[in-house]
Amino acid sequence: RELITYEERRVPAKITRENQQYLRWISFEYKGPYGYGDKFLDATIKMMPLPSGYSFDRSFPFFWLSEESQASLLWIALFAFLIVFMITASLYESFVKPFIIILSVPFSLIGLFLSYFLTDTPFGRGGYGAIILLIGIVTTNSIVLVDFVAKRIAAEGYSVGSLIEAASIRLRPVLMTTLTTIGGLLPLLLMGERTSLWYSLSLGTIGGLISSTILTLVVIPVIYGTFYQRRLRAINV
């Protein structure tokens, strides 16, 4: 006691250093509009004086997830994508039709990311969940369309009219699947909090379904017809 003075106090669970500098993470949960919270945080940082040698760094993990969580969710999405491709390839005994069917997934991502951008909603675990959910839903609509287009061309031959007729006939079942799914997710979107997982999940799924349905009915028959024409030319040569 004559040499030292000691006291007990709480300390961080671990000490982190980067570029010879000590790091201390400060996190909080904000409930409200994301854009307003972002501006509020910037204003608070500017008004807060820091001692010499200290600085703020607002960098955060990609899409509000840690690297481990981000990697695991991406692997799950890729694994689901691969399973769908393998199942359709084994059933059709072809790589062309599964490839055309899988194109509906990128179509859904357009609406998914656009919905988050327009509503200023952060992409989180709900966004990854929406991607995994869309892989199953949009490929079902694409299978219904591609299978009918293939049968129609095989029976009547290839023509632009046959593609338009096949898409118009399959319009009703595709819209029924899309609208019933959107109807089931609307309560989560309208009654849920913007910061909740279910709000983000329903928002991304609905946006992805809208873009995928429109593009699938228009683009998928055109792509299938293009592959069919090339196949005929290769056989004739």
PDB file of N, CA, C and O in Angstrom, residues 110-122 194 199 203 207:
ATOM      1  N   ILE A 110     -33.097  -6.991 -58.760  1.00  0.00           N
ATOM      2  CA  ILE A 110     -33.282  -5.601 -59.184  1.00  0.00           C
ATOM      3  C   ILE A 110     -34.347  -4.922 -58.329  1.00  0.00           C
ATOM      4  O   ILE A 110     -34.138  -3.838 -57.774  1.00  0.00           O
ATOM      5  N   GLY A 111     -35.498  -5.555 -58.214  1.00  0.00           N
ATOM      6  CA  GLY A 111     -36.569  -4.982 -57.401  1.00  0.00           C
ATOM      7  C   GLY A 111     -36.243  -4.986 -55.917  1.00  0.00           C
ATOM      8  O   GLY A 111     -36.652  -4.078 -55.179  1.00  0.00           O
ATOM      9  N   LEU A 112     -35.521  -6.008 -55.464  1.00  0.00           N
ATOM     10  CA  LEU A 112     -35.173  -6.097 -54.046  1.00  0.00           C
ATOM     11  C   LEU A 112     -34.319  -4.915 -53.621  1.00  0.00           C
ATOM     12  O   LEU A 112     -34.646  -4.198 -52.663  1.00  0.00           O
ATOM     13  N   PHE A 113     -33.204  -4.684 -54.318  1.00  0.00           N
ATOM     14  CA  PHE A 113     -32.319  -3.589 -53.937  1.00  0.00           C
ATOM     15  C   PHE A 113     -32.949  -2.231 -54.215  1.00  0.00           C
ATOM     16  O   PHE A 113     -32.698  -1.266 -53.488  1.00  0.00           O
ATOM     17  N   LEU A 114     -33.783  -2.146 -55.252  1.00  0.00           N
ATOM     18  CA  LEU A 114     -34.448  -0.886 -55.550  1.00  0.00           C
ATOM     19  C   LEU A 114     -35.448  -0.520 -54.455  1.00  0.00           C
ATOM     20  O   LEU A 114     -35.609   0.659 -54.113  1.00  0.00           O
ATOM     21  N   SER A 115     -36.110  -1.520 -53.884  1.00  0.00           N
ATOM     22  CA  SER A 115     -37.069  -1.248 -52.808  1.00  0.00           C
ATOM     23  C   SER A 115     -36.369  -0.708 -51.569  1.00  0.00           C
ATOM     24  O   SER A 115     -36.880   0.205 -50.904  1.00  0.00           O
ATOM     25  N   TYR A 116     -35.193  -1.242 -51.240  1.00  0.00           N
ATOM     26  CA  TYR A 116     -34.439  -0.718 -50.098  1.00  0.00           C
ATOM     27  C   TYR A 116     -33.931   0.698 -50.378  1.00  0.00           C
ATOM     28  O   TYR A 116     -33.898   1.551 -49.484  1.00  0.00           O
ATOM     29  N   PHE A 117     -33.530   0.942 -51.609  1.00  0.00           N
ATOM     30  CA  PHE A 117     -32.995   2.262 -51.956  1.00  0.00           C
ATOM     31  C   PHE A 117     -34.081   3.330 -51.925  1.00  0.00           C
ATOM     32  O   PHE A 117     -33.880   4.423 -51.373  1.00  0.00           O
ATOM     33  N   LEU A 118     -35.246   3.032 -52.483  1.00  0.00           N
ATOM     34  CA  LEU A 118     -36.313   4.024 -52.553  1.00  0.00           C
ATOM     35  C   LEU A 118     -36.920   4.324 -51.190  1.00  0.00           C
ATOM     36  O   LEU A 118     -37.365   5.450 -50.936  1.00  0.00           O
ATOM     37  N   THR A 119     -36.972   3.340 -50.310  1.00  0.00           N
ATOM     38  CA  THR A 119     -37.550   3.541 -48.980  1.00  0.00           C
ATOM     39  C   THR A 119     -36.517   3.908 -47.933  1.00  0.00           C
ATOM     40  O   THR A 119     -36.852   4.087 -46.765  1.00  0.00           O
ATOM     41  N   ASP A 120     -35.247   4.000 -48.336  1.00  0.00           N
ATOM     42  CA  ASP A 120     -34.159   4.365 -47.425  1.00  0.00           C
ATOM     43  C   ASP A 120     -34.109   3.402 -46.233  1.00  0.00           C
ATOM     44  O   ASP A 120     -34.009   3.807 -45.076  1.00  0.00           O
ATOM     45  N   THR A 121     -34.214   2.118 -46.531  1.00  0.00           N
ATOM     46  CA  THR A 121     -34.192   1.075 -45.503  1.00  0.00           C
ATOM     47  C   THR A 121     -32.869   0.339 -45.545  1.00  0.00           C
ATOM     48  O   THR A 121     -32.421  -0.066 -46.623  1.00  0.00           O
ATOM     49  N   PRO A 122     -32.189   0.159 -44.411  1.00  0.00           N
ATOM     50  CA  PRO A 122     -30.910  -0.563 -44.422  1.00  0.00           C
ATOM     51  C   PRO A 122     -31.093  -2.033 -44.763  1.00  0.00           C
ATOM     52  O   PRO A 122     -32.088  -2.654 -44.380  1.00  0.00           O
ATOM     53  N   ARG A 194     -40.236  -0.348 -38.892  1.00  0.00           N
ATOM     54  CA  ARG A 194     -39.226  -0.256 -39.950  1.00  0.00           C
ATOM     55  C   ARG A 194     -37.904  -0.885 -39.538  1.00  0.00           C
ATOM     56  O   ARG A 194     -37.121  -1.298 -40.393  1.00  0.00           O
ATOM     57  N   TYR A 199     -40.069  -6.565 -41.283  1.00  0.00           N
ATOM     58  CA  TYR A 199     -40.326  -5.465 -42.222  1.00  0.00           C
ATOM     59  C   TYR A 199     -39.328  -5.517 -43.377  1.00  0.00           C
ATOM     60  O   TYR A 199     -39.700  -5.399 -44.545  1.00  0.00           O
ATOM     61  N   LEU A 203     -40.363  -6.335 -47.232  1.00  0.00           N
ATOM     62  CA  LEU A 203     -40.101  -5.276 -48.208  1.00  0.00           C
ATOM     63  C   LEU A 203     -39.259  -5.798 -49.368  1.00  0.00           C
ATOM     64  O   LEU A 203     -39.586  -5.592 -50.546  1.00  0.00           O
ATOM     65  N   GLY A 207     -40.637  -6.370 -53.303  1.00  0.00           N
ATOM     66  CA  GLY A 207     -39.953  -5.689 -54.396  1.00  0.00           C
ATOM     67  C   GLY A 207     -39.355  -6.655 -55.402  1.00  0.00           C
ATOM     68  O   GLY A 207     -39.441  -6.440 -56.616  1.00  0.00           O
TER      69      GLY A 207
END
